Short mmCIF file of C-alpha atoms in Angstrom, two decimals:
data_model
loop_
_atom_site.label_atom_id
_atom_site.label_comp_id
_atom_site.label_asym_id
_atom_site.label_seq_id
_atom_site.Cartn_x
_atom_site.Cartn_y
_atom_site.Cartn_z
CA MET A 1 14.18 8.15 14.75
CA SER A 2 13.92 6.78 18.55
CA PHE A 3 16.77 4.97 19.94
CA LEU A 4 14.30 2.61 21.10
CA THR A 5 13.14 1.15 17.49
CA GLN A 6 15.04 0.18 14.13
CA ARG A 7 13.40 1.13 10.79
CA ALA A 8 13.75 -0.04 7.52
CA ARG A 9 12.15 2.36 5.07
CA TYR A 10 12.84 1.70 1.43
CA TRP A 11 14.26 -1.90 0.19
CA SER A 12 14.33 -2.85 -3.37
CA ALA A 13 12.39 -5.68 -5.14
CA ALA A 14 16.00 -7.65 -5.18
CA THR A 15 16.23 -6.96 -1.54
CA ALA A 16 12.76 -8.51 -0.73
CA ALA A 17 13.58 -11.63 -3.06
CA ALA A 18 16.68 -12.20 -1.69
CA ALA A 19 14.92 -12.14 2.13
CA ALA A 20 11.86 -14.13 1.23
CA GLY A 21 12.37 -15.66 -1.94
CA VAL A 22 9.88 -13.87 -4.04
CA ALA A 23 8.39 -13.75 -7.33
CA ALA A 24 7.45 -12.73 -10.44
CA VAL A 25 5.17 -10.47 -12.08
CA ALA A 26 3.07 -11.63 -15.26
CA LEU A 27 0.48 -10.18 -17.29
CA GLY A 28 -1.61 -12.72 -19.06
CA PRO A 29 -4.10 -15.31 -18.47
CA LEU A 30 -4.85 -16.61 -15.24
CA GLY A 31 -3.70 -20.49 -15.18
CA VAL A 32 -4.58 -21.87 -11.79
CA ALA A 33 -6.95 -24.44 -10.83
CA SER A 34 -10.47 -23.01 -10.93
CA ALA A 35 -11.43 -24.10 -7.52
CA ALA A 36 -9.54 -25.43 -4.18
CA GLY A 37 -10.60 -28.90 -3.25
CA PRO A 38 -8.95 -31.30 -0.81
CA SER A 39 -5.57 -31.33 -2.82
CA ALA A 40 -5.31 -27.79 -2.37
CA ALA A 41 -6.28 -27.94 1.19
CA SER A 42 -3.37 -30.39 1.59
CA ALA A 43 -1.05 -28.46 -0.30
CA ALA A 44 -1.77 -25.40 1.58
CA ALA A 45 -1.23 -27.20 4.74
CA ALA A 46 2.39 -28.33 3.48
CA LEU A 47 3.60 -24.67 3.09
CA PRO A 48 6.12 -23.47 5.11
CA SER A 49 5.69 -21.20 8.22
CA CYS A 50 5.72 -17.68 6.46
CA PRO A 51 9.47 -15.79 7.44
CA PHE A 52 9.88 -12.42 8.61
CA TRP A 53 10.41 -10.03 6.04
CA ALA A 54 14.03 -9.10 7.17
CA ALA A 55 16.08 -12.72 7.65
CA GLY A 56 18.70 -12.76 10.10
CA ILE A 57 17.95 -10.14 12.37
CA THR A 58 17.52 -10.57 15.95
CA PRO A 59 15.99 -7.47 18.14
CA PRO A 60 17.96 -6.83 21.40
CA PRO A 61 16.18 -7.72 24.72
CA ARG A 62 14.09 -4.73 25.95
CA SER A 63 12.84 -4.10 29.07
CA VAL A 64 9.57 -1.80 30.12
CA THR A 65 10.81 1.75 30.55
CA PRO A 66 9.19 4.72 32.38
CA TRP A 67 6.24 6.17 30.44
CA THR A 68 5.51 9.82 29.47
CA PRO A 69 1.92 9.89 27.92
CA PRO A 70 1.66 11.24 24.61
CA LEU A 71 0.46 14.85 24.27
CA GLN A 72 -2.27 13.81 22.03
CA THR A 73 -4.38 10.82 21.38
CA ALA A 74 -3.93 9.21 17.82
CA PRO A 75 -7.51 9.55 16.14
CA PRO A 76 -7.97 6.64 13.37
CA VAL A 77 -6.35 7.48 10.28
CA ASN A 78 -9.18 8.66 7.82
CA PHE A 79 -8.20 7.69 4.38
CA SER A 80 -11.81 7.32 2.95
CA GLY A 81 -11.38 10.32 0.25
CA ARG A 82 -9.39 7.85 -2.17
CA GLN A 83 -10.05 5.62 -4.82
CA ALA A 84 -11.90 2.50 -3.78
CA ALA A 85 -9.11 -0.40 -3.61
CA PRO A 86 -8.50 -2.85 -6.17
CA THR A 87 -9.72 -6.49 -5.13
CA LEU A 88 -7.87 -9.64 -5.34
CA THR A 89 -8.65 -13.30 -6.13
CA GLY A 90 -6.37 -16.45 -6.27
CA ALA A 91 -5.46 -19.76 -5.25
CA LEU A 92 -2.71 -22.03 -4.49
CA SER A 93 -1.66 -24.15 -7.34
CA GLY A 94 1.46 -26.42 -8.22
CA GLY A 95 3.33 -24.91 -5.34
CA GLN A 96 2.38 -21.20 -6.49
CA VAL A 97 -0.13 -18.36 -5.67
CA THR A 98 -1.25 -16.38 -8.95
CA VAL A 99 -2.90 -12.87 -7.89
CA THR A 100 -5.21 -11.62 -10.03
CA ILE A 101 -5.64 -7.92 -9.46
CA SER A 102 -9.40 -6.04 -10.26
CA GLN A 103 -8.50 -3.01 -12.52
CA VAL A 104 -9.83 0.43 -11.12
CA PRO A 105 -10.56 3.52 -13.08
CA ASN A 106 -7.31 5.77 -13.98
CA ALA A 107 -5.33 3.68 -12.17
CA VAL A 108 -1.72 3.47 -14.12
CA ALA A 109 0.06 0.90 -11.84
CA TYR A 110 -0.56 -1.63 -8.88
CA LYS A 111 1.48 -3.04 -6.41
CA VAL A 112 1.05 -6.38 -4.23
CA TRP A 113 2.81 -7.41 -0.90
CA ARG A 114 2.69 -10.54 0.85
CA ASP A 115 3.32 -10.18 4.92
CA GLY A 116 5.13 -6.72 3.80
CA VAL A 117 7.16 -8.09 1.04
CA ASP A 118 6.79 -6.56 -2.09
CA ILE A 119 6.07 -9.63 -4.21
CA GLY A 120 5.31 -7.55 -7.75
CA TYR A 121 4.75 -3.84 -9.11
CA VAL A 122 2.43 -4.03 -12.44
CA SER A 123 2.23 -1.24 -14.75
CA PHE A 124 -0.98 -0.81 -16.34
CA TRP A 125 -1.12 0.80 -20.03
CA GLY A 126 -4.41 -0.43 -21.18
CA GLN A 127 -4.17 -4.13 -21.51
CA THR A 128 -7.56 -6.39 -21.64
CA THR A 129 -5.74 -9.41 -20.23
CA PRO A 130 -5.95 -9.82 -16.54
CA LEU A 131 -3.39 -8.42 -14.35
CA THR A 132 -1.52 -10.86 -12.32
CA VAL A 133 1.32 -11.41 -9.82
CA THR A 134 2.87 -14.82 -9.14
CA ASP A 135 4.20 -15.46 -5.70
CA THR A 136 6.44 -18.64 -6.34
CA ALA A 137 7.04 -18.61 -2.29
CA PRO A 138 3.77 -18.89 -0.53
CA CYS A 139 3.56 -19.54 2.96
CA GLN A 140 1.16 -20.64 5.29
CA ASN A 141 -1.81 -18.57 6.60
CA ALA A 142 -0.15 -15.42 4.56
CA TYR A 143 -1.73 -11.96 4.26
CA TYR A 144 -1.79 -10.35 0.72
CA ASP A 145 -2.42 -6.41 0.19
CA VAL A 146 -2.72 -4.47 -2.94
CA VAL A 147 -2.98 -0.82 -3.94
CA ALA A 148 -3.70 1.04 -7.23
CA MET A 149 -1.18 3.68 -7.87
CA TYR A 150 -2.48 6.96 -9.95
CA ASP A 151 0.93 8.32 -11.22
CA THR A 152 4.36 6.50 -11.10
CA SER A 153 6.04 8.75 -8.69
CA GLY A 154 5.46 6.24 -5.96
CA SER A 155 4.52 9.23 -3.73
CA ASP A 156 1.87 9.08 -0.63
CA ALA A 157 -0.31 11.19 -2.97
CA SER A 158 -0.06 8.87 -5.88
CA MET A 159 -1.56 6.03 -4.09
CA GLY A 160 -5.35 4.99 -3.65
CA GLN A 161 -6.55 3.22 -0.89
CA LEU A 162 -4.72 0.24 0.50
CA SER A 163 -6.71 -2.92 0.24
CA GLN A 164 -8.03 -5.08 3.35
CA PRO A 165 -5.86 -8.01 3.74
CA TYR A 166 -6.34 -11.18 1.88
CA TRP A 167 -6.05 -14.45 3.42
CA LEU A 168 -4.37 -17.83 2.08
CA GLY A 169 -6.34 -20.06 4.55
CA ALA A 170 -6.12 -23.82 4.57
CA GLY A 171 -8.26 -23.91 1.62
CA GLY A 172 -5.52 -22.53 -0.55
CA THR A 173 -7.71 -19.78 -1.69
CA LEU A 174 -7.35 -16.11 -1.24
CA ALA A 175 -10.64 -14.80 0.70
CA PRO A 176 -10.68 -11.14 1.98
CA GLY A 177 -11.09 -10.63 5.96
CA PRO A 178 -8.59 -10.71 8.90
CA GLY A 179 -7.98 -14.57 9.08
CA ASP A 180 -6.52 -15.47 12.31
CA VAL A 181 -7.19 -11.72 13.68
CA PRO A 182 -10.82 -11.02 13.10
CA VAL A 183 -12.43 -8.20 15.21
CA GLY A 184 -12.58 -8.41 18.88
CA THR A 185 -9.09 -10.07 18.91
CA THR A 186 -6.83 -8.77 21.75
CA ILE A 187 -3.04 -9.35 21.75
CA SER A 188 -0.33 -8.47 24.51
CA MET A 189 2.25 -6.60 22.89
CA MET A 190 5.59 -4.99 23.36
CA VAL A 191 4.78 -1.28 22.11
CA THR A 192 7.94 0.94 21.09
CA SER A 193 7.41 4.17 19.00
CA TYR A 194 9.39 5.84 16.52
CA ASN A 195 9.38 9.17 14.74
CA ASP A 196 10.73 8.74 11.20
CA VAL A 197 9.33 11.35 8.72
CA GLY A 198 8.54 10.80 5.36
CA GLN A 199 7.36 7.40 3.54
CA THR A 200 6.63 4.14 5.34
CA ALA A 201 7.23 0.94 3.88
CA SER A 202 3.61 0.93 2.13
CA GLY A 203 4.14 4.27 0.53
CA TYR A 204 2.04 6.07 2.51
CA ASN A 205 3.43 9.05 4.52
CA SER A 206 4.27 8.82 8.56
CA ARG A 207 1.50 10.29 10.39
CA LEU A 208 -0.09 10.08 13.86
CA GLY A 209 -1.91 6.80 13.84
CA GLY A 210 0.26 5.07 11.58
CA CYS A 211 1.69 2.30 13.11
CA ALA A 212 4.45 -0.51 12.34
CA THR A 213 3.52 -4.30 12.94
CA ASP A 214 4.81 -7.66 11.95
CA PRO A 215 2.24 -8.13 9.05
CA ARG A 216 2.05 -11.83 9.95
CA VAL A 217 0.61 -11.08 13.13
CA ILE A 218 -1.25 -7.84 12.39
CA PRO A 219 -1.77 -7.66 8.30
CA TRP A 220 -1.40 -3.98 6.80
CA GLY A 221 -4.73 -2.54 6.67
CA THR A 222 -5.90 -3.31 9.85
CA TYR A 223 -7.17 -1.26 12.61
CA PHE A 224 -6.35 -1.59 16.06
CA THR A 225 -6.24 0.27 19.54
CA VAL A 226 -3.25 0.76 21.66
CA PRO A 227 -4.02 1.70 25.56
CA GLY A 228 -2.17 5.05 26.11
CA TYR A 229 -2.05 5.87 22.47
CA GLY A 230 -5.01 5.71 20.42
CA THR A 231 -6.14 4.25 17.27
CA CYS A 232 -3.38 2.21 15.13
CA LEU A 233 -3.77 1.53 11.18
CA ALA A 234 -0.84 -0.94 10.34
CA ILE A 235 1.14 0.46 7.29
CA ASP A 236 4.82 0.04 8.32
CA ILE A 237 7.19 -2.40 9.05
CA GLY A 238 10.59 -2.25 11.03
CA THR A 239 13.50 -4.62 11.49
CA TRP A 240 13.04 -4.82 15.22
CA ILE A 241 9.31 -5.16 14.84
CA GLN A 242 8.75 -9.10 14.96
CA ASN A 243 6.09 -11.38 16.46
CA ASP A 244 4.21 -9.60 19.05
CA THR A 245 5.60 -6.02 18.97
CA VAL A 246 4.20 -2.92 17.42
CA ASP A 247 5.62 0.22 16.91
CA VAL A 248 3.52 3.47 17.32
CA TRP A 249 4.61 6.78 15.65
CA LEU A 250 4.71 10.00 17.64
CA PRO A 251 6.13 13.31 16.72
CA GLY A 252 9.91 14.41 18.04
CA SER A 253 10.73 13.75 21.48
CA GLN A 254 7.16 12.21 22.42
CA ALA A 255 8.49 8.99 20.87
CA ASN A 256 11.64 8.70 23.27
CA GLY A 257 9.04 9.75 25.79
CA TRP A 258 6.82 6.64 25.17
CA GLY A 259 9.84 4.22 25.53
CA VAL A 260 8.98 0.32 25.58
CA GLN A 261 5.50 -0.53 27.09
CA ASP A 262 3.77 -3.66 27.63
CA ARG A 263 -0.15 -2.95 26.39
CA THR A 264 -2.80 -5.24 25.31
CA ILE A 265 -4.12 -4.34 21.66
CA THR A 266 -7.53 -4.84 20.45
CA VAL A 267 -8.19 -5.11 16.68
CA ILE A 268 -11.10 -3.14 15.65
CA ALA A 269 -13.64 -2.47 12.55
CA ASN A 270 -12.56 0.19 9.97
CA PRO A 271 -14.20 3.16 11.60
CA PHE A 272 -14.85 4.79 8.27
CA GLY A 273 -16.82 1.47 6.94
CA GLY A 274 -14.05 0.61 4.01
CA PRO A 275 -12.49 -2.48 3.61
CA GLY A 276 -9.05 -0.70 3.86
CA PRO A 277 -7.27 2.64 4.22
CA SER A 278 -7.49 6.02 1.94
CA THR A 279 -6.64 9.60 2.33
CA VAL A 280 -7.38 12.35 0.34
CA PRO A 281 -4.41 13.03 -1.84
CA SER A 282 -2.03 16.30 -0.51
CA ALA A 283 -2.19 19.57 -2.00
CA SER A 284 1.43 18.93 -3.62
CA ALA A 285 -0.31 16.40 -5.77
CA SER A 286 -1.45 18.84 -8.57
CA ALA A 287 -2.56 17.34 -12.08
CA SER A 288 0.41 19.31 -13.45
CA ALA A 289 3.08 17.78 -10.85
CA SER A 290 2.02 14.44 -12.00
CA ALA A 291 2.09 14.85 -15.75
CA SER A 292 5.98 14.35 -15.74
CA PRO A 293 6.34 11.31 -13.40
CA SER A 294 9.81 11.18 -11.74
CA ALA A 295 11.64 7.87 -11.48
CA SER A 296 10.18 5.14 -9.57
CA PRO A 297 11.66 4.88 -5.86
CA SER A 298 13.29 1.96 -4.96
CA THR A 299 10.43 -0.14 -3.76
CA SER A 300 9.25 -0.32 -7.28
CA PRO A 301 11.43 -1.89 -10.28
CA SER A 302 13.35 0.61 -12.08
CA ALA A 303 12.19 -0.66 -15.35
CA SER A 304 8.49 0.57 -15.08
CA ALA A 305 9.90 4.10 -14.98
CA SER A 306 11.18 3.78 -18.97
CA ALA A 307 7.35 2.78 -19.76
CA SER A 308 6.16 6.09 -18.27
CA PRO A 309 5.71 9.39 -20.68
CA SER A 310 8.59 11.72 -19.83
CA ALA A 311 7.63 14.97 -22.03
CA SER A 312 5.86 17.36 -20.25
CA PRO A 313 2.56 18.65 -22.01
CA THR A 314 2.66 21.77 -23.92
CA PRO A 315 -0.27 24.42 -23.67
CA SER A 316 -2.55 24.67 -26.75
CA SER A 317 -2.01 27.97 -28.46
CA GLY A 318 -3.96 30.83 -29.80
CA GLY A 319 -6.61 29.84 -27.56
CA THR A 320 -7.77 27.72 -30.17
CA CYS A 321 -9.75 24.51 -28.71
CA SER A 322 -8.36 20.84 -29.12
CA PRO A 323 -11.04 18.41 -30.50
CA ALA A 324 -13.54 17.41 -28.08
CA TRP A 325 -13.19 14.81 -25.82
CA ASN A 326 -14.75 11.31 -26.31
CA PRO A 327 -15.72 9.01 -23.52
CA ASN A 328 -15.51 6.20 -26.29
CA THR A 329 -12.36 6.80 -27.66
CA SER A 330 -9.07 5.23 -26.32
CA TYR A 331 -6.32 8.14 -25.78
CA VAL A 332 -2.58 7.69 -25.33
CA PRO A 333 -0.04 10.00 -23.85
CA GLY A 334 0.17 13.04 -25.88
CA ASP A 335 -3.26 13.42 -27.25
CA LYS A 336 -4.58 16.76 -26.75
CA VAL A 337 -8.68 17.21 -26.39
CA SER A 338 -10.79 19.77 -25.05
CA TYR A 339 -13.70 19.55 -22.67
CA GLN A 340 -15.91 22.51 -21.17
CA GLY A 341 -13.98 24.99 -22.61
CA MET A 342 -10.64 23.68 -21.43
CA ASN A 343 -7.53 22.17 -23.31
CA TYR A 344 -6.12 18.96 -21.72
CA THR A 345 -3.25 16.80 -22.82
CA ALA A 346 -3.39 13.13 -21.89
CA THR A 347 -0.46 12.13 -19.63
CA TYR A 348 -1.49 7.95 -19.43
CA TYR A 349 -3.74 5.87 -21.58
CA SER A 350 -7.51 5.96 -20.80
CA THR A 351 -10.77 5.52 -22.09
CA GLY A 352 -13.74 7.22 -20.32
CA ALA A 353 -11.54 9.05 -17.87
CA VAL A 354 -13.51 12.95 -17.77
CA PRO A 355 -10.74 15.53 -17.94
CA GLY A 356 -11.11 17.73 -15.07
CA ALA A 357 -12.66 15.31 -13.09
CA ALA A 358 -11.11 14.74 -9.38
CA THR A 359 -10.57 11.02 -9.93
CA SER A 360 -8.51 11.88 -13.46
CA TRP A 361 -5.81 14.25 -12.02
CA ALA A 362 -3.03 11.61 -12.81
CA VAL A 363 -4.46 10.92 -16.30
CA TRP A 364 -5.14 14.45 -17.82
CA SER A 365 -3.22 17.59 -17.68
CA SER A 366 -5.05 20.94 -17.95
CA ASN A 367 -3.58 23.42 -20.52
CA GLY A 368 -5.70 26.11 -19.62
CA ALA A 369 -9.21 27.88 -21.15
CA CYS A 370 -9.56 27.67 -25.19
#
């Protein structure tokens, strides 16, 4: 950790609620106004300003320091190999925003943030009703992000693409896009640095090009350039990273060499053409490893872990093929099927998830040839 910044890695839903007055998770029909009209616009204008995610923390004064150029230029983080991000819809009604999450194939859970505050973790076990998260403490011009998860470990490799930000604008409806920070926006920033390893607040691992921002200013999922550093993707937060401050990630002692600098950052379009970040799961995220999900980390409600199957699938014996997989059958954890000469055991509820397919690694565990 660099001495020039202060980080906050894992924080529970209870902590988030205490800091920002956030809300409940619901699985059920969407019950908000069908369209935002003048009353919704008036209600949006009356919302309070969005608070910083960690209340009561004032960063110490910091002055520009000598600068040692990094040994490398940060390329754009390329997350384009992961499953596409869900989409969000929602509107302000009755003083709250009920956000509906689109389902994506093979996802077993979803997480939604408002300005970096975790407002809902939704387990998906084959429900047909809309998946919704209710923000009971919305604020003016808030940004919402969502990610789909493909096992309940909460690891980097369990996550699909982080969505583009969705902005609660003056009309009181969620709309995809950058809101107040469109492509081409330039902002003078204090730029600090850190070198923490492991997961960031969004769940993605720390990496060159992954940067911390105040999500009220630069929402998660935004690419921007930093002179002398390279390209940043906003995926993290920090207790001292407030207002017009950015924290860039650098390895080891390079973080101290960066120090504290004044830079003008420029918001750019996603270099890979998608709405938000994605990445190829790491080699450690094998199908067999995800078959027995561990308890959720502190960023997810612990109750969700109990809904996950705990028994590891056992291989079929004697080389006998299990019943053939049927794309129209709804499978539950523990079901055994065969497909293209291989036996598989279901680790999650699914319909139409092809055993052995790259997108089904979190749904089926291979038991070998039959």
